[in-house]
């Protein structure tokens, strides 16, 4: 089956019918049927012949084939066993593709990487299942896996949050968390019509390039993530009120006020105005002036 076929909605439907498989909306099965968008994704990943690629969600193999044409090896994880007979057919032309059955959030990723990409960095390229976009992105970042770049199709709203700057409506916990690990860029927005069936929302291709050095120095990374979670947890509260919910370090309101003063931050501002450096300053001050430590 040539590539042309998989971007024809009619042929995709016939292929699914022939194998007795219906689209599973609950699994985010919206398959790409647009050559330009496929090219845009692969171009953004800047694939070279020696590149190793991890794809999340093979679907019927549309993007997988495009990736296989440019890279050395593509490992694709797909949760839906029903699609495997279709993938056998559509990927028969690609000896450099390995499809693994499993849930990307449950698989032992360290092992998968050790087995398939030993001692090499890899690229993640995917048209993500939208019901788990954020958990997938955060899981790959928090586990500190050795990928260099992630080029993913996500909901447009999520893309805006990933790339948002302080003081904007879309800026929040996800922006700070992702920008701590990566430099995000929106490659382009994508209409729902390039998928079959079309999803209910518009989409965007985003590129998350892993930072080689963190943008801020942290004394205690867990503390940093607790601070941003608290600061954005109650968006309408002032920073002081939001951070006072941090127990035990912020529990004492006066102490928290003193910590913010030490960082030259107005306790009455809202968290959404702070940049990553200011969150780091607060977390570092809390770690440094920890009453639990001084009692020892
Ligand atoms: N790559 C194909 C394309 O571009 O047309 C399919 C993309 S489709 C948006 C997302 C795919 O992810 C579906 O095939 C779905 O079955 C699969 N998927 C959903 N949840 C998954 C999970 N937890 N782990 C692995 N794959 C999953």
mmCIF file with all atom_site columns, N, CA and C and ligand atoms in Angstrom, residues 27-32 38 55-64 77-80 83 102-105 127-132 136 195, ligand 1:
data_model
loop_
_atom_site.group_PDB
_atom_site.id
_atom_site.type_symbol
_atom_site.label_atom_id
_atom_site.label_alt_id
_atom_site.label_comp_id
_atom_site.label_asym_id
_atom_site.label_entity_id
_atom_site.label_seq_id
_atom_site.pdbx_PDB_ins_code
_atom_site.Cartn_x
_atom_site.Cartn_y
_atom_site.Cartn_z
_atom_site.occupancy
_atom_site.B_iso_or_equiv
_atom_site.pdbx_formal_charge
_atom_site.auth_seq_id
_atom_site.auth_comp_id
_atom_site.auth_asym_id
_atom_site.auth_atom_id
_atom_site.pdbx_PDB_model_num
ATOM   1   N N   . UNK A 1 27  ? -10.143 6.546  22.765 1.00 0.00 ? 27  UNK A N   1
ATOM   2   C CA  . UNK A 1 27  ? -8.673  6.413  22.716 1.00 0.00 ? 27  UNK A CA  1
ATOM   3   C C   . UNK A 1 27  ? -8.043  7.536  21.890 1.00 0.00 ? 27  UNK A C   1
ATOM   4   N N   . UNK A 1 28  ? -8.844  8.537  21.545 1.00 0.00 ? 28  UNK A N   1
ATOM   5   C CA  . UNK A 1 28  ? -8.302  9.674  20.782 1.00 0.00 ? 28  UNK A CA  1
ATOM   6   C C   . UNK A 1 28  ? -7.901  9.285  19.375 1.00 0.00 ? 28  UNK A C   1
ATOM   7   N N   . UNK A 1 29  ? -8.665  8.379  18.774 1.00 0.00 ? 29  UNK A N   1
ATOM   8   C CA  . UNK A 1 29  ? -8.296  7.918  17.422 1.00 0.00 ? 29  UNK A CA  1
ATOM   9   C C   . UNK A 1 29  ? -8.797  8.867  16.336 1.00 0.00 ? 29  UNK A C   1
ATOM   10  N N   . UNK A 1 30  ? -8.030  9.899  16.109 1.00 0.00 ? 30  UNK A N   1
ATOM   11  C CA  . UNK A 1 30  ? -8.274  10.826 15.003 1.00 0.00 ? 30  UNK A CA  1
ATOM   12  C C   . UNK A 1 30  ? -7.043  10.733 14.129 1.00 0.00 ? 30  UNK A C   1
ATOM   13  N N   . UNK A 1 31  ? -7.191  10.089 12.974 1.00 0.00 ? 31  UNK A N   1
ATOM   14  C CA  . UNK A 1 31  ? -6.030  9.799  12.143 1.00 0.00 ? 31  UNK A CA  1
ATOM   15  C C   . UNK A 1 31  ? -5.770  10.914 11.131 1.00 0.00 ? 31  UNK A C   1
ATOM   16  N N   . UNK A 1 32  ? -4.508  11.211 10.937 1.00 0.00 ? 32  UNK A N   1
ATOM   17  C CA  . UNK A 1 32  ? -4.124  12.293 10.019 1.00 0.00 ? 32  UNK A CA  1
ATOM   18  C C   . UNK A 1 32  ? -4.344  11.876 8.566  1.00 0.00 ? 32  UNK A C   1
ATOM   19  N N   . UNK A 1 38  ? 1.597   16.166 7.621  1.00 0.00 ? 38  UNK A N   1
ATOM   20  C CA  . UNK A 1 38  ? 2.577   15.109 7.911  1.00 0.00 ? 38  UNK A CA  1
ATOM   21  C C   . UNK A 1 38  ? 3.987   15.625 7.668  1.00 0.00 ? 38  UNK A C   1
ATOM   22  N N   . UNK A 1 55  ? 7.551   6.908  18.581 1.00 0.00 ? 55  UNK A N   1
ATOM   23  C CA  . UNK A 1 55  ? 6.230   7.457  18.264 1.00 0.00 ? 55  UNK A CA  1
ATOM   24  C C   . UNK A 1 55  ? 5.244   6.950  19.298 1.00 0.00 ? 55  UNK A C   1
ATOM   25  N N   . UNK A 1 56  ? 4.298   7.815  19.685 1.00 0.00 ? 56  UNK A N   1
ATOM   26  C CA  . UNK A 1 56  ? 3.269   7.399  20.637 1.00 0.00 ? 56  UNK A CA  1
ATOM   27  C C   . UNK A 1 56  ? 1.954   7.316  19.870 1.00 0.00 ? 56  UNK A C   1
ATOM   28  N N   . UNK A 1 57  ? 1.387   6.129  19.756 1.00 0.00 ? 57  UNK A N   1
ATOM   29  C CA  . UNK A 1 57  ? 0.127   5.941  19.039 1.00 0.00 ? 57  UNK A CA  1
ATOM   30  C C   . UNK A 1 57  ? 0.324   5.785  17.546 1.00 0.00 ? 57  UNK A C   1
ATOM   31  N N   . UNK A 1 58  ? 0.544   4.550  17.088 1.00 0.00 ? 58  UNK A N   1
ATOM   32  C CA  . UNK A 1 58  ? 0.798   4.317  15.654 1.00 0.00 ? 58  UNK A CA  1
ATOM   33  C C   . UNK A 1 58  ? -0.458  4.523  14.823 1.00 0.00 ? 58  UNK A C   1
ATOM   34  N N   . UNK A 1 59  ? -1.627  4.281  15.433 1.00 0.00 ? 59  UNK A N   1
ATOM   35  C CA  . UNK A 1 59  ? -2.870  4.369  14.656 1.00 0.00 ? 59  UNK A CA  1
ATOM   36  C C   . UNK A 1 59  ? -2.858  3.332  13.548 1.00 0.00 ? 59  UNK A C   1
ATOM   37  N N   . UNK A 1 60  ? -3.023  3.777  12.301 1.00 0.00 ? 60  UNK A N   1
ATOM   38  C CA  . UNK A 1 60  ? -2.936  2.842  11.173 1.00 0.00 ? 60  UNK A CA  1
ATOM   39  C C   . UNK A 1 60  ? -1.601  3.009  10.448 1.00 0.00 ? 60  UNK A C   1
ATOM   40  N N   . UNK A 1 61  ? -0.682  3.729  11.083 1.00 0.00 ? 61  UNK A N   1
ATOM   41  C CA  . UNK A 1 61  ? 0.684   3.778  10.566 1.00 0.00 ? 61  UNK A CA  1
ATOM   42  C C   . UNK A 1 61  ? 1.004   4.938  9.634  1.00 0.00 ? 61  UNK A C   1
ATOM   43  N N   . UNK A 1 62  ? 0.116   5.925  9.562  1.00 0.00 ? 62  UNK A N   1
ATOM   44  C CA  . UNK A 1 62  ? 0.301   7.025  8.604  1.00 0.00 ? 62  UNK A CA  1
ATOM   45  C C   . UNK A 1 62  ? 1.586   7.814  8.877  1.00 0.00 ? 62  UNK A C   1
ATOM   46  N N   . UNK A 1 63  ? 1.697   8.313  10.117 1.00 0.00 ? 63  UNK A N   1
ATOM   47  C CA  . UNK A 1 63  ? 2.893   9.081  10.466 1.00 0.00 ? 63  UNK A CA  1
ATOM   48  C C   . UNK A 1 63  ? 4.104   8.148  10.598 1.00 0.00 ? 63  UNK A C   1
ATOM   49  N N   . UNK A 1 64  ? 3.840   6.950  11.088 1.00 0.00 ? 64  UNK A N   1
ATOM   50  C CA  . UNK A 1 64  ? 4.922   5.961  11.284 1.00 0.00 ? 64  UNK A CA  1
ATOM   51  C C   . UNK A 1 64  ? 5.703   5.744  9.984  1.00 0.00 ? 64  UNK A C   1
ATOM   52  N N   . UNK A 1 77  ? 4.555   2.944  19.960 1.00 0.00 ? 77  UNK A N   1
ATOM   53  C CA  . UNK A 1 77  ? 3.763   2.268  20.984 1.00 0.00 ? 77  UNK A CA  1
ATOM   54  C C   . UNK A 1 77  ? 2.286   2.507  20.681 1.00 0.00 ? 77  UNK A C   1
ATOM   55  N N   . UNK A 1 78  ? 1.512   1.436  20.590 1.00 0.00 ? 78  UNK A N   1
ATOM   56  C CA  . UNK A 1 78  ? 0.081   1.559  20.298 1.00 0.00 ? 78  UNK A CA  1
ATOM   57  C C   . UNK A 1 78  ? -0.703  0.702  21.287 1.00 0.00 ? 78  UNK A C   1
ATOM   58  N N   . UNK A 1 79  ? -1.737  1.309  21.873 1.00 0.00 ? 79  UNK A N   1
ATOM   59  C CA  . UNK A 1 79  ? -2.505  0.616  22.916 1.00 0.00 ? 79  UNK A CA  1
ATOM   60  C C   . UNK A 1 79  ? -3.563  -0.326 22.348 1.00 0.00 ? 79  UNK A C   1
ATOM   61  N N   . UNK A 1 80  ? -4.023  -0.046 21.121 1.00 0.00 ? 80  UNK A N   1
ATOM   62  C CA  . UNK A 1 80  ? -5.199  -0.745 20.584 1.00 0.00 ? 80  UNK A CA  1
ATOM   63  C C   . UNK A 1 80  ? -4.805  -1.947 19.736 1.00 0.00 ? 80  UNK A C   1
ATOM   64  N N   . UNK A 1 83  ? -5.735  -2.664 16.001 1.00 0.00 ? 83  UNK A N   1
ATOM   65  C CA  . UNK A 1 83  ? -5.090  -2.003 14.862 1.00 0.00 ? 83  UNK A CA  1
ATOM   66  C C   . UNK A 1 83  ? -3.891  -2.788 14.335 1.00 0.00 ? 83  UNK A C   1
ATOM   67  N N   . UNK A 1 102 ? 1.046   -1.578 23.955 1.00 0.00 ? 102 UNK A N   1
ATOM   68  C CA  . UNK A 1 102 ? 1.069   -1.180 25.358 1.00 0.00 ? 102 UNK A CA  1
ATOM   69  C C   . UNK A 1 102 ? 0.528   0.219  25.566 1.00 0.00 ? 102 UNK A C   1
ATOM   70  N N   . UNK A 1 103 ? 0.372   0.543  26.840 1.00 0.00 ? 103 UNK A N   1
ATOM   71  C CA  . UNK A 1 103 ? -0.105  1.866  27.249 1.00 0.00 ? 103 UNK A CA  1
ATOM   72  C C   . UNK A 1 103 ? 1.139   2.698  27.569 1.00 0.00 ? 103 UNK A C   1
ATOM   73  N N   . UNK A 1 104 ? 1.308   3.791  26.859 1.00 0.00 ? 104 UNK A N   1
ATOM   74  C CA  . UNK A 1 104 ? 2.532   4.586  27.002 1.00 0.00 ? 104 UNK A CA  1
ATOM   75  C C   . UNK A 1 104 ? 2.729   5.074  28.442 1.00 0.00 ? 104 UNK A C   1
ATOM   76  N N   . UNK A 1 105 ? 1.625   5.200  29.197 1.00 0.00 ? 105 UNK A N   1
ATOM   77  C CA  . UNK A 1 105 ? 1.754   5.687  30.573 1.00 0.00 ? 105 UNK A CA  1
ATOM   78  C C   . UNK A 1 105 ? 2.091   4.558  31.552 1.00 0.00 ? 105 UNK A C   1
ATOM   79  N N   . UNK A 1 127 ? 1.443   12.218 16.969 1.00 0.00 ? 127 UNK A N   1
ATOM   80  C CA  . UNK A 1 127 ? 0.153   12.863 16.923 1.00 0.00 ? 127 UNK A CA  1
ATOM   81  C C   . UNK A 1 127 ? -0.554  12.293 18.156 1.00 0.00 ? 127 UNK A C   1
ATOM   82  N N   . UNK A 1 128 ? -0.515  13.049 19.259 1.00 0.00 ? 128 UNK A N   1
ATOM   83  C CA  . UNK A 1 128 ? -0.875  12.471 20.560 1.00 0.00 ? 128 UNK A CA  1
ATOM   84  C C   . UNK A 1 128 ? -2.371  12.192 20.711 1.00 0.00 ? 128 UNK A C   1
ATOM   85  N N   . UNK A 1 129 ? -2.714  11.160 21.511 1.00 0.00 ? 129 UNK A N   1
ATOM   86  C CA  . UNK A 1 129 ? -4.116  10.981 21.895 1.00 0.00 ? 129 UNK A CA  1
ATOM   87  C C   . UNK A 1 129 ? -4.473  12.084 22.898 1.00 0.00 ? 129 UNK A C   1
ATOM   88  N N   . UNK A 1 130 ? -5.466  12.921 22.559 1.00 0.00 ? 130 UNK A N   1
ATOM   89  C CA  . UNK A 1 130 ? -5.702  14.151 23.323 1.00 0.00 ? 130 UNK A CA  1
ATOM   90  C C   . UNK A 1 130 ? -6.221  13.938 24.743 1.00 0.00 ? 130 UNK A C   1
ATOM   91  N N   . UNK A 1 131 ? -6.785  12.764 25.034 1.00 0.00 ? 131 UNK A N   1
ATOM   92  C CA  . UNK A 1 131 ? -7.323  12.593 26.390 1.00 0.00 ? 131 UNK A CA  1
ATOM   93  C C   . UNK A 1 131 ? -6.203  12.463 27.427 1.00 0.00 ? 131 UNK A C   1
ATOM   94  N N   . UNK A 1 132 ? -4.971  12.270 26.960 1.00 0.00 ? 132 UNK A N   1
ATOM   95  C CA  . UNK A 1 132 ? -3.857  12.150 27.910 1.00 0.00 ? 132 UNK A CA  1
ATOM   96  C C   . UNK A 1 132 ? -2.634  12.979 27.476 1.00 0.00 ? 132 UNK A C   1
ATOM   97  N N   . UNK A 1 136 ? 1.156   12.556 29.321 1.00 0.00 ? 136 UNK A N   1
ATOM   98  C CA  . UNK A 1 136 ? 2.248   11.985 28.509 1.00 0.00 ? 136 UNK A CA  1
ATOM   99  C C   . UNK A 1 136 ? 3.440   12.937 28.516 1.00 0.00 ? 136 UNK A C   1
ATOM   100 N N   . UNK A 1 195 ? -8.054  15.568 10.000 1.00 0.00 ? 195 UNK A N   1
ATOM   101 C CA  . UNK A 1 195 ? -8.139  14.276 10.685 1.00 0.00 ? 195 UNK A CA  1
ATOM   102 C C   . UNK A 1 195 ? -9.420  13.555 10.271 1.00 0.00 ? 195 UNK A C   1
HETATM 103 N N1  . LIG B 2 .   ? -0.230  8.284  14.498 1.00 0.00 ? 1   LIG B N1  1
HETATM 104 C C1  . LIG B 2 .   ? -1.576  8.138  13.944 1.00 0.00 ? 1   LIG B C1  1
HETATM 105 C C2  . LIG B 2 .   ? -1.866  9.300  13.018 1.00 0.00 ? 1   LIG B C2  1
HETATM 106 O O1  . LIG B 2 .   ? -1.153  10.305 13.095 1.00 0.00 ? 1   LIG B O1  1
HETATM 107 O O2  . LIG B 2 .   ? -2.808  9.222  12.265 1.00 0.00 ? 1   LIG B O2  1
HETATM 108 C C3  . LIG B 2 .   ? -2.612  8.025  15.041 1.00 0.00 ? 1   LIG B C3  1
HETATM 109 C C4  . LIG B 2 .   ? -2.744  9.168  16.009 1.00 0.00 ? 1   LIG B C4  1
HETATM 110 S S1  . LIG B 2 .   ? -4.165  9.125  17.008 1.00 0.00 ? 1   LIG B S1  1
HETATM 111 C C5  . LIG B 2 .   ? -4.402  10.829 17.334 1.00 0.00 ? 1   LIG B C5  1
HETATM 112 C C6  . LIG B 2 .   ? -3.593  8.566  18.588 1.00 0.00 ? 1   LIG B C6  1
HETATM 113 C C7  . LIG B 2 .   ? -3.257  7.090  18.685 1.00 0.00 ? 1   LIG B C7  1
HETATM 114 O O3  . LIG B 2 .   ? -2.802  6.810  20.010 1.00 0.00 ? 1   LIG B O3  1
HETATM 115 C C8  . LIG B 2 .   ? -4.426  6.146  18.443 1.00 0.00 ? 1   LIG B C8  1
HETATM 116 O O4  . LIG B 2 .   ? -4.050  5.167  17.516 1.00 0.00 ? 1   LIG B O4  1
HETATM 117 C C9  . LIG B 2 .   ? -4.704  5.493  19.818 1.00 0.00 ? 1   LIG B C9  1
HETATM 118 O O5  . LIG B 2 .   ? -5.180  4.179  19.755 1.00 0.00 ? 1   LIG B O5  1
HETATM 119 C C10 . LIG B 2 .   ? -3.322  5.563  20.454 1.00 0.00 ? 1   LIG B C10 1
HETATM 120 N N2  . LIG B 2 .   ? -3.348  5.605  21.943 1.00 0.00 ? 1   LIG B N2  1
HETATM 121 C C11 . LIG B 2 .   ? -4.323  6.079  22.751 1.00 0.00 ? 1   LIG B C11 1
HETATM 122 N N3  . LIG B 2 .   ? -3.993  5.948  24.041 1.00 0.00 ? 1   LIG B N3  1
HETATM 123 C C12 . LIG B 2 .   ? -2.756  5.384  24.070 1.00 0.00 ? 1   LIG B C12 1
HETATM 124 C C13 . LIG B 2 .   ? -1.881  4.989  25.122 1.00 0.00 ? 1   LIG B C13 1
HETATM 125 N N4  . LIG B 2 .   ? -2.192  5.184  26.413 1.00 0.00 ? 1   LIG B N4  1
HETATM 126 N N5  . LIG B 2 .   ? -0.689  4.416  24.805 1.00 0.00 ? 1   LIG B N5  1
HETATM 127 C C14 . LIG B 2 .   ? -0.363  4.216  23.497 1.00 0.00 ? 1   LIG B C14 1
HETATM 128 N N6  . LIG B 2 .   ? -1.153  4.571  22.453 1.00 0.00 ? 1   LIG B N6  1
HETATM 129 C C15 . LIG B 2 .   ? -2.338  5.154  22.733 1.00 0.00 ? 1   LIG B C15 1
#
